[in-house]
mmCIF file with all atom_site columns, C-alpha atoms in Angstrom:
data_model
loop_
_atom_site.group_PDB
_atom_site.id
_atom_site.type_symbol
_atom_site.label_atom_id
_atom_site.label_alt_id
_atom_site.label_comp_id
_atom_site.label_asym_id
_atom_site.label_entity_id
_atom_site.label_seq_id
_atom_site.pdbx_PDB_ins_code
_atom_site.Cartn_x
_atom_site.Cartn_y
_atom_site.Cartn_z
_atom_site.occupancy
_atom_site.B_iso_or_equiv
_atom_site.pdbx_formal_charge
_atom_site.auth_seq_id
_atom_site.auth_comp_id
_atom_site.auth_asym_id
_atom_site.auth_atom_id
_atom_site.pdbx_PDB_model_num
ATOM 1   C CA . MET A 1 1   ? -31.255 9.215   -7.691  1.00 0.00 ? 773 MET A CA 1
ATOM 2   C CA . GLY A 1 2   ? -33.201 12.209  -6.430  1.00 0.00 ? 774 GLY A CA 1
ATOM 3   C CA . ALA A 1 3   ? -34.189 15.628  -7.758  1.00 0.00 ? 775 ALA A CA 1
ATOM 4   C CA . ILE A 1 4   ? -32.029 18.565  -8.817  1.00 0.00 ? 776 ILE A CA 1
ATOM 5   C CA . TYR A 1 5   ? -33.483 22.039  -8.550  1.00 0.00 ? 777 TYR A CA 1
ATOM 6   C CA . GLY A 1 6   ? -32.867 25.065  -10.766 1.00 0.00 ? 778 GLY A CA 1
ATOM 7   C CA . THR A 1 7   ? -30.685 27.902  -9.623  1.00 0.00 ? 779 THR A CA 1
ATOM 8   C CA . GLN A 1 8   ? -33.145 30.769  -9.852  1.00 0.00 ? 780 GLN A CA 1
ATOM 9   C CA . GLN A 1 9   ? -34.542 31.963  -6.548  1.00 0.00 ? 781 GLN A CA 1
ATOM 10  C CA . SER A 1 10  ? -38.169 32.133  -7.560  1.00 0.00 ? 782 SER A CA 1
ATOM 11  C CA . GLN A 1 11  ? -41.300 30.070  -7.270  1.00 0.00 ? 783 GLN A CA 1
ATOM 12  C CA . GLY A 1 12  ? -41.072 29.300  -10.973 1.00 0.00 ? 784 GLY A CA 1
ATOM 13  C CA . ALA A 1 13  ? -37.639 27.682  -10.725 1.00 0.00 ? 785 ALA A CA 1
ATOM 14  C CA . ALA A 1 14  ? -37.329 24.592  -12.881 1.00 0.00 ? 786 ALA A CA 1
ATOM 15  C CA . ARG A 1 15  ? -37.207 21.156  -11.352 1.00 0.00 ? 787 ARG A CA 1
ATOM 16  C CA . TYR A 1 16  ? -35.459 18.256  -13.050 1.00 0.00 ? 788 TYR A CA 1
ATOM 17  C CA . LEU A 1 17  ? -35.705 14.588  -12.225 1.00 0.00 ? 789 LEU A CA 1
ATOM 18  C CA . VAL A 1 18  ? -32.499 12.704  -12.967 1.00 0.00 ? 790 VAL A CA 1
ATOM 19  C CA . LYS A 1 19  ? -32.764 8.934   -13.214 1.00 0.00 ? 791 LYS A CA 1
ATOM 20  C CA . ALA A 1 20  ? -29.795 6.622   -12.807 1.00 0.00 ? 792 ALA A CA 1
ATOM 21  C CA . PRO A 1 21  ? -29.163 4.293   -15.761 1.00 0.00 ? 793 PRO A CA 1
ATOM 22  C CA . ALA A 1 22  ? -28.288 1.450   -13.385 1.00 0.00 ? 794 ALA A CA 1
ATOM 23  C CA . ALA A 1 23  ? -28.400 0.516   -9.719  1.00 0.00 ? 795 ALA A CA 1
ATOM 24  C CA . GLY A 1 24  ? -25.357 1.281   -7.601  1.00 0.00 ? 796 GLY A CA 1
ATOM 25  C CA . PHE A 1 25  ? -23.760 3.693   -5.156  1.00 0.00 ? 797 PHE A CA 1
ATOM 26  C CA . VAL A 1 26  ? -22.893 7.342   -5.767  1.00 0.00 ? 798 VAL A CA 1
ATOM 27  C CA . VAL A 1 27  ? -19.090 7.546   -5.526  1.00 0.00 ? 799 VAL A CA 1
ATOM 28  C CA . GLU A 1 28  ? -18.608 11.004  -7.064  1.00 0.00 ? 800 GLU A CA 1
ATOM 29  C CA . LYS A 1 29  ? -20.768 14.157  -7.210  1.00 0.00 ? 801 LYS A CA 1
ATOM 30  C CA . THR A 1 30  ? -19.986 17.220  -9.328  1.00 0.00 ? 802 THR A CA 1
ATOM 31  C CA . VAL A 1 31  ? -23.112 19.299  -8.618  1.00 0.00 ? 803 VAL A CA 1
ATOM 32  C CA . ASN A 1 32  ? -24.083 21.256  -5.513  1.00 0.00 ? 804 ASN A CA 1
ATOM 33  C CA . PRO A 1 33  ? -27.062 23.379  -4.461  1.00 0.00 ? 805 PRO A CA 1
ATOM 34  C CA . ARG A 1 34  ? -27.448 26.397  -6.777  1.00 0.00 ? 806 ARG A CA 1
ATOM 35  C CA . THR A 1 35  ? -25.215 24.853  -9.416  1.00 0.00 ? 807 THR A CA 1
ATOM 36  C CA . GLN A 1 36  ? -26.191 26.148  -12.847 1.00 0.00 ? 808 GLN A CA 1
ATOM 37  C CA . LEU A 1 37  ? -27.019 23.353  -15.287 1.00 0.00 ? 809 LEU A CA 1
ATOM 38  C CA . ARG A 1 38  ? -26.285 24.097  -18.920 1.00 0.00 ? 810 ARG A CA 1
ATOM 39  C CA . SER A 1 39  ? -27.300 22.100  -21.958 1.00 0.00 ? 811 SER A CA 1
ATOM 40  C CA . ASP A 1 40  ? -23.812 22.453  -23.449 1.00 0.00 ? 812 ASP A CA 1
ATOM 41  C CA . ASN A 1 41  ? -22.109 20.948  -20.379 1.00 0.00 ? 813 ASN A CA 1
ATOM 42  C CA . ASP A 1 42  ? -21.623 17.219  -20.886 1.00 0.00 ? 814 ASP A CA 1
ATOM 43  C CA . GLN A 1 43  ? -19.848 16.648  -17.559 1.00 0.00 ? 815 GLN A CA 1
ATOM 44  C CA . PRO A 1 44  ? -21.586 13.892  -15.541 1.00 0.00 ? 816 PRO A CA 1
ATOM 45  C CA . MET A 1 45  ? -23.417 15.115  -12.445 1.00 0.00 ? 817 MET A CA 1
ATOM 46  C CA . PHE A 1 46  ? -22.968 11.864  -10.541 1.00 0.00 ? 818 PHE A CA 1
ATOM 47  C CA . VAL A 1 47  ? -20.786 8.791   -10.922 1.00 0.00 ? 819 VAL A CA 1
ATOM 48  C CA . ILE A 1 48  ? -22.379 5.502   -9.921  1.00 0.00 ? 820 ILE A CA 1
ATOM 49  C CA . SER A 1 49  ? -20.400 2.389   -9.106  1.00 0.00 ? 821 SER A CA 1
ATOM 50  C CA . ASP A 1 50  ? -21.234 -1.219  -8.377  1.00 0.00 ? 822 ASP A CA 1
ATOM 51  C CA . LEU A 1 51  ? -19.408 -1.988  -5.123  1.00 0.00 ? 823 LEU A CA 1
ATOM 52  C CA . ASN A 1 52  ? -19.761 -5.754  -5.371  1.00 0.00 ? 824 ASN A CA 1
ATOM 53  C CA . THR A 1 53  ? -16.135 -5.690  -6.536  1.00 0.00 ? 825 THR A CA 1
ATOM 54  C CA . VAL A 1 54  ? -13.701 -3.008  -5.347  1.00 0.00 ? 826 VAL A CA 1
ATOM 55  C CA . TRP A 1 55  ? -10.009 -2.266  -5.869  1.00 0.00 ? 827 TRP A CA 1
ATOM 56  C CA . ALA A 1 56  ? -7.345  -1.854  -3.228  1.00 0.00 ? 828 ALA A CA 1
ATOM 57  C CA . LEU A 1 57  ? -4.417  0.294   -4.386  1.00 0.00 ? 829 LEU A CA 1
ATOM 58  C CA . ALA A 1 58  ? -1.033  -0.381  -2.800  1.00 0.00 ? 830 ALA A CA 1
ATOM 59  C CA . SER A 1 59  ? 2.367   1.292   -3.078  1.00 0.00 ? 831 SER A CA 1
ATOM 60  C CA . VAL A 1 60  ? 5.419   -0.905  -3.676  1.00 0.00 ? 832 VAL A CA 1
ATOM 61  C CA . TYR A 1 61  ? 8.924   0.488   -3.242  1.00 0.00 ? 833 TYR A CA 1
ATOM 62  C CA . GLU A 1 62  ? 11.300  -0.002  -6.142  1.00 0.00 ? 834 GLU A CA 1
ATOM 63  C CA . ASP A 1 63  ? 13.551  -2.523  -4.385  1.00 0.00 ? 835 ASP A CA 1
ATOM 64  C CA . ASP A 1 64  ? 10.521  -4.752  -3.693  1.00 0.00 ? 836 ASP A CA 1
ATOM 65  C CA . ILE A 1 65  ? 9.022   -4.681  -7.196  1.00 0.00 ? 837 ILE A CA 1
ATOM 66  C CA . SER A 1 66  ? 10.711  -7.936  -8.243  1.00 0.00 ? 838 SER A CA 1
ATOM 67  C CA . ARG A 1 67  ? 8.862   -9.779  -5.461  1.00 0.00 ? 839 ARG A CA 1
ATOM 68  C CA . VAL A 1 68  ? 5.425   -8.376  -6.310  1.00 0.00 ? 840 VAL A CA 1
ATOM 69  C CA . GLN A 1 69  ? 4.397   -9.924  -9.599  1.00 0.00 ? 841 GLN A CA 1
ATOM 70  C CA . PRO A 1 70  ? 0.970   -10.102 -11.317 1.00 0.00 ? 842 PRO A CA 1
ATOM 71  C CA . GLY A 1 71  ? -1.090  -12.853 -9.734  1.00 0.00 ? 843 GLY A CA 1
ATOM 72  C CA . THR A 1 72  ? 0.780   -12.692 -6.425  1.00 0.00 ? 844 THR A CA 1
ATOM 73  C CA . PRO A 1 73  ? -1.618  -13.457 -3.512  1.00 0.00 ? 845 PRO A CA 1
ATOM 74  C CA . ALA A 1 74  ? -2.420  -10.507 -1.258  1.00 0.00 ? 846 ALA A CA 1
ATOM 75  C CA . VAL A 1 75  ? -4.364  -10.015 1.978   1.00 0.00 ? 847 VAL A CA 1
ATOM 76  C CA . VAL A 1 76  ? -6.084  -6.676  2.611   1.00 0.00 ? 848 VAL A CA 1
ATOM 77  C CA . LYS A 1 77  ? -7.011  -5.424  6.093   1.00 0.00 ? 849 LYS A CA 1
ATOM 78  C CA . THR A 1 78  ? -8.911  -2.168  6.557   1.00 0.00 ? 850 THR A CA 1
ATOM 79  C CA . LEU A 1 79  ? -8.872  0.124   9.576   1.00 0.00 ? 851 LEU A CA 1
ATOM 80  C CA . ALA A 1 80  ? -12.640 -0.234  9.800   1.00 0.00 ? 852 ALA A CA 1
ATOM 81  C CA . TYR A 1 81  ? -12.605 -4.058  9.835   1.00 0.00 ? 853 TYR A CA 1
ATOM 82  C CA . PRO A 1 82  ? -9.135  -5.137  11.033  1.00 0.00 ? 854 PRO A CA 1
ATOM 83  C CA . ASN A 1 83  ? -10.343 -8.620  11.996  1.00 0.00 ? 855 ASN A CA 1
ATOM 84  C CA . GLU A 1 84  ? -11.963 -9.300  8.633   1.00 0.00 ? 856 GLU A CA 1
ATOM 85  C CA . PRO A 1 85  ? -9.137  -9.700  6.099   1.00 0.00 ? 857 PRO A CA 1
ATOM 86  C CA . VAL A 1 86  ? -10.046 -9.970  2.428   1.00 0.00 ? 858 VAL A CA 1
ATOM 87  C CA . GLU A 1 87  ? -7.966  -12.055 0.027   1.00 0.00 ? 859 GLU A CA 1
ATOM 88  C CA . GLY A 1 88  ? -7.143  -11.135 -3.548  1.00 0.00 ? 860 GLY A CA 1
ATOM 89  C CA . LYS A 1 89  ? -4.361  -11.177 -6.138  1.00 0.00 ? 861 LYS A CA 1
ATOM 90  C CA . ILE A 1 90  ? -2.230  -8.495  -7.771  1.00 0.00 ? 862 ILE A CA 1
ATOM 91  C CA . ASP A 1 91  ? -4.025  -7.386  -10.942 1.00 0.00 ? 863 ASP A CA 1
ATOM 92  C CA . PRO A 1 92  ? -1.845  -8.055  -14.019 1.00 0.00 ? 864 PRO A CA 1
ATOM 93  C CA . ALA A 1 93  ? -3.651  -5.336  -15.990 1.00 0.00 ? 865 ALA A CA 1
ATOM 94  C CA . PHE A 1 94  ? -2.711  -2.382  -13.788 1.00 0.00 ? 866 PHE A CA 1
ATOM 95  C CA . SER A 1 95  ? 0.608   -0.948  -12.617 1.00 0.00 ? 867 SER A CA 1
ATOM 96  C CA . ALA A 1 96  ? 2.008   2.574   -12.611 1.00 0.00 ? 868 ALA A CA 1
ATOM 97  C CA . LEU A 1 97  ? 5.423   3.794   -11.437 1.00 0.00 ? 869 LEU A CA 1
ATOM 98  C CA . ASP A 1 98  ? 5.564   7.316   -10.028 1.00 0.00 ? 870 ASP A CA 1
ATOM 99  C CA . PRO A 1 99  ? 8.630   9.002   -11.596 1.00 0.00 ? 871 PRO A CA 1
ATOM 100 C CA . ASP A 1 100 ? 9.205   11.218  -8.553  1.00 0.00 ? 872 ASP A CA 1
ATOM 101 C CA . SER A 1 101 ? 8.722   8.869   -5.595  1.00 0.00 ? 873 SER A CA 1
ATOM 102 C CA . ARG A 1 102 ? 9.864   5.749   -7.512  1.00 0.00 ? 874 ARG A CA 1
ATOM 103 C CA . VAL A 1 103 ? 6.919   3.894   -6.007  1.00 0.00 ? 875 VAL A CA 1
ATOM 104 C CA . LEU A 1 104 ? 4.886   1.394   -8.018  1.00 0.00 ? 876 LEU A CA 1
ATOM 105 C CA . THR A 1 105 ? 1.115   1.460   -7.544  1.00 0.00 ? 877 THR A CA 1
ATOM 106 C CA . VAL A 1 106 ? -0.545  -1.938  -7.930  1.00 0.00 ? 878 VAL A CA 1
ATOM 107 C CA . ARG A 1 107 ? -4.204  -2.890  -7.834  1.00 0.00 ? 879 ARG A CA 1
ATOM 108 C CA . VAL A 1 108 ? -5.848  -5.767  -5.959  1.00 0.00 ? 880 VAL A CA 1
ATOM 109 C CA . PRO A 1 109 ? -9.454  -6.549  -7.028  1.00 0.00 ? 881 PRO A CA 1
ATOM 110 C CA . LEU A 1 110 ? -11.555 -7.692  -4.059  1.00 0.00 ? 882 LEU A CA 1
ATOM 111 C CA . GLN A 1 111 ? -14.963 -9.270  -3.712  1.00 0.00 ? 883 GLN A CA 1
ATOM 112 C CA . ASN A 1 112 ? -17.137 -7.106  -1.458  1.00 0.00 ? 884 ASN A CA 1
ATOM 113 C CA . PRO A 1 113 ? -20.132 -9.055  -0.136  1.00 0.00 ? 885 PRO A CA 1
ATOM 114 C CA . GLY A 1 114 ? -22.343 -6.845  1.992   1.00 0.00 ? 886 GLY A CA 1
ATOM 115 C CA . ASN A 1 115 ? -20.638 -3.753  0.542   1.00 0.00 ? 887 ASN A CA 1
ATOM 116 C CA . LYS A 1 116 ? -18.587 -3.218  3.699   1.00 0.00 ? 888 LYS A CA 1
ATOM 117 C CA . LEU A 1 117 ? -15.590 -1.930  1.775   1.00 0.00 ? 889 LEU A CA 1
ATOM 118 C CA . LYS A 1 118 ? -16.066 1.710   0.758   1.00 0.00 ? 890 LYS A CA 1
ATOM 119 C CA . PRO A 1 119 ? -14.133 3.994   -1.600  1.00 0.00 ? 891 PRO A CA 1
ATOM 120 C CA . GLU A 1 120 ? -11.179 5.861   -0.009  1.00 0.00 ? 892 GLU A CA 1
ATOM 121 C CA . MET A 1 121 ? -10.896 3.533   3.008   1.00 0.00 ? 893 MET A CA 1
ATOM 122 C CA . PHE A 1 122 ? -7.406  3.097   4.441   1.00 0.00 ? 894 PHE A CA 1
ATOM 123 C CA . ALA A 1 123 ? -6.038  -0.432  4.321   1.00 0.00 ? 895 ALA A CA 1
ATOM 124 C CA . THR A 1 124 ? -2.883  -2.490  4.731   1.00 0.00 ? 896 THR A CA 1
ATOM 125 C CA . VAL A 1 125 ? -1.950  -4.867  1.914   1.00 0.00 ? 897 VAL A CA 1
ATOM 126 C CA . THR A 1 126 ? 0.229   -7.866  2.760   1.00 0.00 ? 898 THR A CA 1
ATOM 127 C CA . VAL A 1 127 ? 1.769   -9.705  -0.181  1.00 0.00 ? 899 VAL A CA 1
ATOM 128 C CA . SER A 1 128 ? 2.904   -13.331 -0.014  1.00 0.00 ? 900 SER A CA 1
ATOM 129 C CA . ALA A 1 129 ? 5.702   -13.910 -2.491  1.00 0.00 ? 901 ALA A CA 1
ATOM 130 C CA . PRO A 1 130 ? 7.401   -17.283 -1.954  1.00 0.00 ? 902 PRO A CA 1
ATOM 131 C CA . THR A 1 131 ? 10.768  -17.458 -3.674  1.00 0.00 ? 903 THR A CA 1
ATOM 132 C CA . GLY A 1 132 ? 11.440  -21.171 -3.255  1.00 0.00 ? 904 GLY A CA 1
ATOM 133 C CA . THR A 1 133 ? 14.626  -20.424 -1.296  1.00 0.00 ? 905 THR A CA 1
ATOM 134 C CA . SER A 1 134 ? 15.327  -19.463 2.302   1.00 0.00 ? 906 SER A CA 1
ATOM 135 C CA . LYS A 1 135 ? 17.187  -16.279 3.133   1.00 0.00 ? 907 LYS A CA 1
ATOM 136 C CA . LEU A 1 136 ? 18.615  -14.918 6.321   1.00 0.00 ? 908 LEU A CA 1
ATOM 137 C CA . SER A 1 137 ? 17.112  -11.708 7.620   1.00 0.00 ? 909 SER A CA 1
ATOM 138 C CA . VAL A 1 138 ? 17.861  -9.292  10.438  1.00 0.00 ? 910 VAL A CA 1
ATOM 139 C CA . PRO A 1 139 ? 15.923  -6.310  11.795  1.00 0.00 ? 911 PRO A CA 1
ATOM 140 C CA . SER A 1 140 ? 16.662  -3.324  9.581   1.00 0.00 ? 912 SER A CA 1
ATOM 141 C CA . SER A 1 141 ? 17.579  -1.358  12.715  1.00 0.00 ? 913 SER A CA 1
ATOM 142 C CA . ALA A 1 142 ? 20.561  -3.722  13.189  1.00 0.00 ? 914 ALA A CA 1
ATOM 143 C CA . LEU A 1 143 ? 22.258  -2.498  10.012  1.00 0.00 ? 915 LEU A CA 1
ATOM 144 C CA . VAL A 1 144 ? 25.027  0.079   10.104  1.00 0.00 ? 916 VAL A CA 1
ATOM 145 C CA . PHE A 1 145 ? 26.062  1.836   6.868   1.00 0.00 ? 917 PHE A CA 1
ATOM 146 C CA . GLU A 1 146 ? 29.656  2.989   6.818   1.00 0.00 ? 918 GLU A CA 1
ATOM 147 C CA . ARG A 1 147 ? 31.715  3.988   3.775   1.00 0.00 ? 919 ARG A CA 1
ATOM 148 C CA . SER A 1 148 ? 29.273  2.412   1.304   1.00 0.00 ? 920 SER A CA 1
ATOM 149 C CA . ARG A 1 149 ? 29.266  -0.896  3.172   1.00 0.00 ? 921 ARG A CA 1
ATOM 150 C CA . SER A 1 150 ? 26.718  -2.581  5.431   1.00 0.00 ? 922 SER A CA 1
ATOM 151 C CA . TYR A 1 151 ? 27.613  -4.055  8.817   1.00 0.00 ? 923 TYR A CA 1
ATOM 152 C CA . VAL A 1 152 ? 25.911  -5.850  11.692  1.00 0.00 ? 924 VAL A CA 1
ATOM 153 C CA . LEU A 1 153 ? 27.133  -6.434  15.230  1.00 0.00 ? 925 LEU A CA 1
ATOM 154 C CA . VAL A 1 154 ? 27.002  -10.115 16.219  1.00 0.00 ? 926 VAL A CA 1
ATOM 155 C CA . PHE A 1 155 ? 26.571  -10.613 19.969  1.00 0.00 ? 927 PHE A CA 1
ATOM 156 C CA . LYS A 1 156 ? 28.537  -13.521 21.429  1.00 0.00 ? 928 LYS A CA 1
ATOM 157 C CA . ASP A 1 157 ? 28.599  -12.352 25.039  1.00 0.00 ? 929 ASP A CA 1
ATOM 158 C CA . ARG A 1 158 ? 29.234  -9.073  26.860  1.00 0.00 ? 930 ARG A CA 1
ATOM 159 C CA . GLU A 1 159 ? 32.950  -9.376  26.214  1.00 0.00 ? 931 GLU A CA 1
ATOM 160 C CA . HIS A 1 160 ? 32.727  -10.519 22.609  1.00 0.00 ? 932 HIS A CA 1
ATOM 161 C CA . ILE A 1 161 ? 30.837  -8.519  19.987  1.00 0.00 ? 933 ILE A CA 1
ATOM 162 C CA . GLU A 1 162 ? 31.895  -9.014  16.387  1.00 0.00 ? 934 GLU A CA 1
ATOM 163 C CA . THR A 1 163 ? 31.569  -6.532  13.540  1.00 0.00 ? 935 THR A CA 1
ATOM 164 C CA . ARG A 1 164 ? 30.518  -8.336  10.349  1.00 0.00 ? 936 ARG A CA 1
ATOM 165 C CA . ASN A 1 165 ? 30.402  -6.995  6.821   1.00 0.00 ? 937 ASN A CA 1
ATOM 166 C CA . VAL A 1 166 ? 27.171  -8.173  5.144   1.00 0.00 ? 938 VAL A CA 1
ATOM 167 C CA . GLU A 1 167 ? 25.602  -7.958  1.694   1.00 0.00 ? 939 GLU A CA 1
ATOM 168 C CA . THR A 1 168 ? 21.945  -6.934  1.642   1.00 0.00 ? 940 THR A CA 1
ATOM 169 C CA . THR A 1 169 ? 19.488  -8.198  -0.968  1.00 0.00 ? 941 THR A CA 1
ATOM 170 C CA . GLY A 1 170 ? 16.233  -6.436  -0.059  1.00 0.00 ? 942 GLY A CA 1
ATOM 171 C CA . THR A 1 171 ? 13.924  -5.230  2.686   1.00 0.00 ? 943 THR A CA 1
ATOM 172 C CA . ALA A 1 172 ? 10.361  -6.066  3.722   1.00 0.00 ? 944 ALA A CA 1
ATOM 173 C CA . GLY A 1 173 ? 8.277   -5.480  6.830   1.00 0.00 ? 945 GLY A CA 1
ATOM 174 C CA . GLY A 1 174 ? 11.080  -3.938  8.872   1.00 0.00 ? 946 GLY A CA 1
ATOM 175 C CA . TYR A 1 175 ? 13.569  -6.711  8.064   1.00 0.00 ? 947 TYR A CA 1
ATOM 176 C CA . THR A 1 176 ? 16.539  -6.770  5.705   1.00 0.00 ? 948 THR A CA 1
ATOM 177 C CA . TYR A 1 177 ? 17.567  -9.909  3.828   1.00 0.00 ? 949 TYR A CA 1
ATOM 178 C CA . LEU A 1 178 ? 21.230  -10.864 3.733   1.00 0.00 ? 950 LEU A CA 1
ATOM 179 C CA . ASN A 1 179 ? 23.397  -12.803 1.362   1.00 0.00 ? 951 ASN A CA 1
ATOM 180 C CA . GLY A 1 180 ? 25.786  -14.247 3.945   1.00 0.00 ? 952 GLY A CA 1
ATOM 181 C CA . GLY A 1 181 ? 27.776  -12.612 6.711   1.00 0.00 ? 953 GLY A CA 1
ATOM 182 C CA . VAL A 1 182 ? 25.885  -14.192 9.602   1.00 0.00 ? 954 VAL A CA 1
ATOM 183 C CA . GLU A 1 183 ? 24.811  -17.721 10.428  1.00 0.00 ? 955 GLU A CA 1
ATOM 184 C CA . PRO A 1 184 ? 21.311  -18.938 11.347  1.00 0.00 ? 956 PRO A CA 1
ATOM 185 C CA . GLY A 1 185 ? 20.771  -18.610 15.097  1.00 0.00 ? 957 GLY A CA 1
ATOM 186 C CA . GLU A 1 186 ? 23.408  -15.931 15.664  1.00 0.00 ? 958 GLU A CA 1
ATOM 187 C CA . ARG A 1 187 ? 22.232  -12.899 17.601  1.00 0.00 ? 959 ARG A CA 1
ATOM 188 C CA . VAL A 1 188 ? 22.646  -9.370  16.275  1.00 0.00 ? 960 VAL A CA 1
ATOM 189 C CA . ILE A 1 189 ? 22.335  -6.064  18.090  1.00 0.00 ? 961 ILE A CA 1
ATOM 190 C CA . SER A 1 190 ? 19.443  -3.969  16.794  1.00 0.00 ? 962 SER A CA 1
ATOM 191 C CA . ARG A 1 191 ? 19.301  -1.213  19.419  1.00 0.00 ? 963 ARG A CA 1
ATOM 192 C CA . ASN A 1 192 ? 21.822  1.654   19.364  1.00 0.00 ? 964 ASN A CA 1
ATOM 193 C CA . ALA A 1 193 ? 23.791  -0.322  16.787  1.00 0.00 ? 965 ALA A CA 1
ATOM 194 C CA . LEU A 1 194 ? 25.360  2.769   15.201  1.00 0.00 ? 966 LEU A CA 1
ATOM 195 C CA . LEU A 1 195 ? 26.640  4.128   18.523  1.00 0.00 ? 967 LEU A CA 1
ATOM 196 C CA . LEU A 1 196 ? 28.086  0.767   19.536  1.00 0.00 ? 968 LEU A CA 1
ATOM 197 C CA . PHE A 1 197 ? 29.647  0.297   16.092  1.00 0.00 ? 969 PHE A CA 1
ATOM 198 C CA . HIS A 1 198 ? 31.592  3.542   16.385  1.00 0.00 ? 970 HIS A CA 1
ATOM 199 C CA . THR A 1 199 ? 32.647  2.664   19.940  1.00 0.00 ? 971 THR A CA 1
ATOM 200 C CA . LEU A 1 200 ? 34.029  -0.712  18.856  1.00 0.00 ? 972 LEU A CA 1
ATOM 201 C CA . ASN A 1 201 ? 35.660  0.524   15.667  1.00 0.00 ? 973 ASN A CA 1
ATOM 202 C CA . GLN A 1 202 ? 37.390  3.723   16.674  1.00 0.00 ? 974 GLN A CA 1
#
């Protein structure tokens, strides 16, 4: 682990050899040069971790919690290794909802051969949650909210654009799922939808 030196600036300063109880990587350090070491301080000087298995922490918005269940498959891609995705599953033993942001933090244990994954890396977690049913979805930018209702603009041709009231059931990856209102294959307007909505519905 290395040597820690005493804090006195003299040739007689004490020198202490600290041995790690197990092999691993230093993931936290609480001492610095000239730190005074006291016998009554039981705070650990270093924290060692075995990086053969690491955890990816992901934030899940409240309206998506029902689709992210323990055991749900997940794929993790890091900024450092974007072309080397790592597969895992949502840990059933860990979940915490932030009372302020209303975001659920979930944990994905990952095998880490070669110790490429390091603590505090940034990553994207993609969750696959099959529901057994098919749902229609539109780009979230196509939705217009007016008087507590949701609308989309269905493009027939330049002379025919229909305003449809739709019921939303959830969002994921920039898309919003609908419970009716449009048919498969119909085209919706996703650019400047709000401006066009007000123009058509004055």
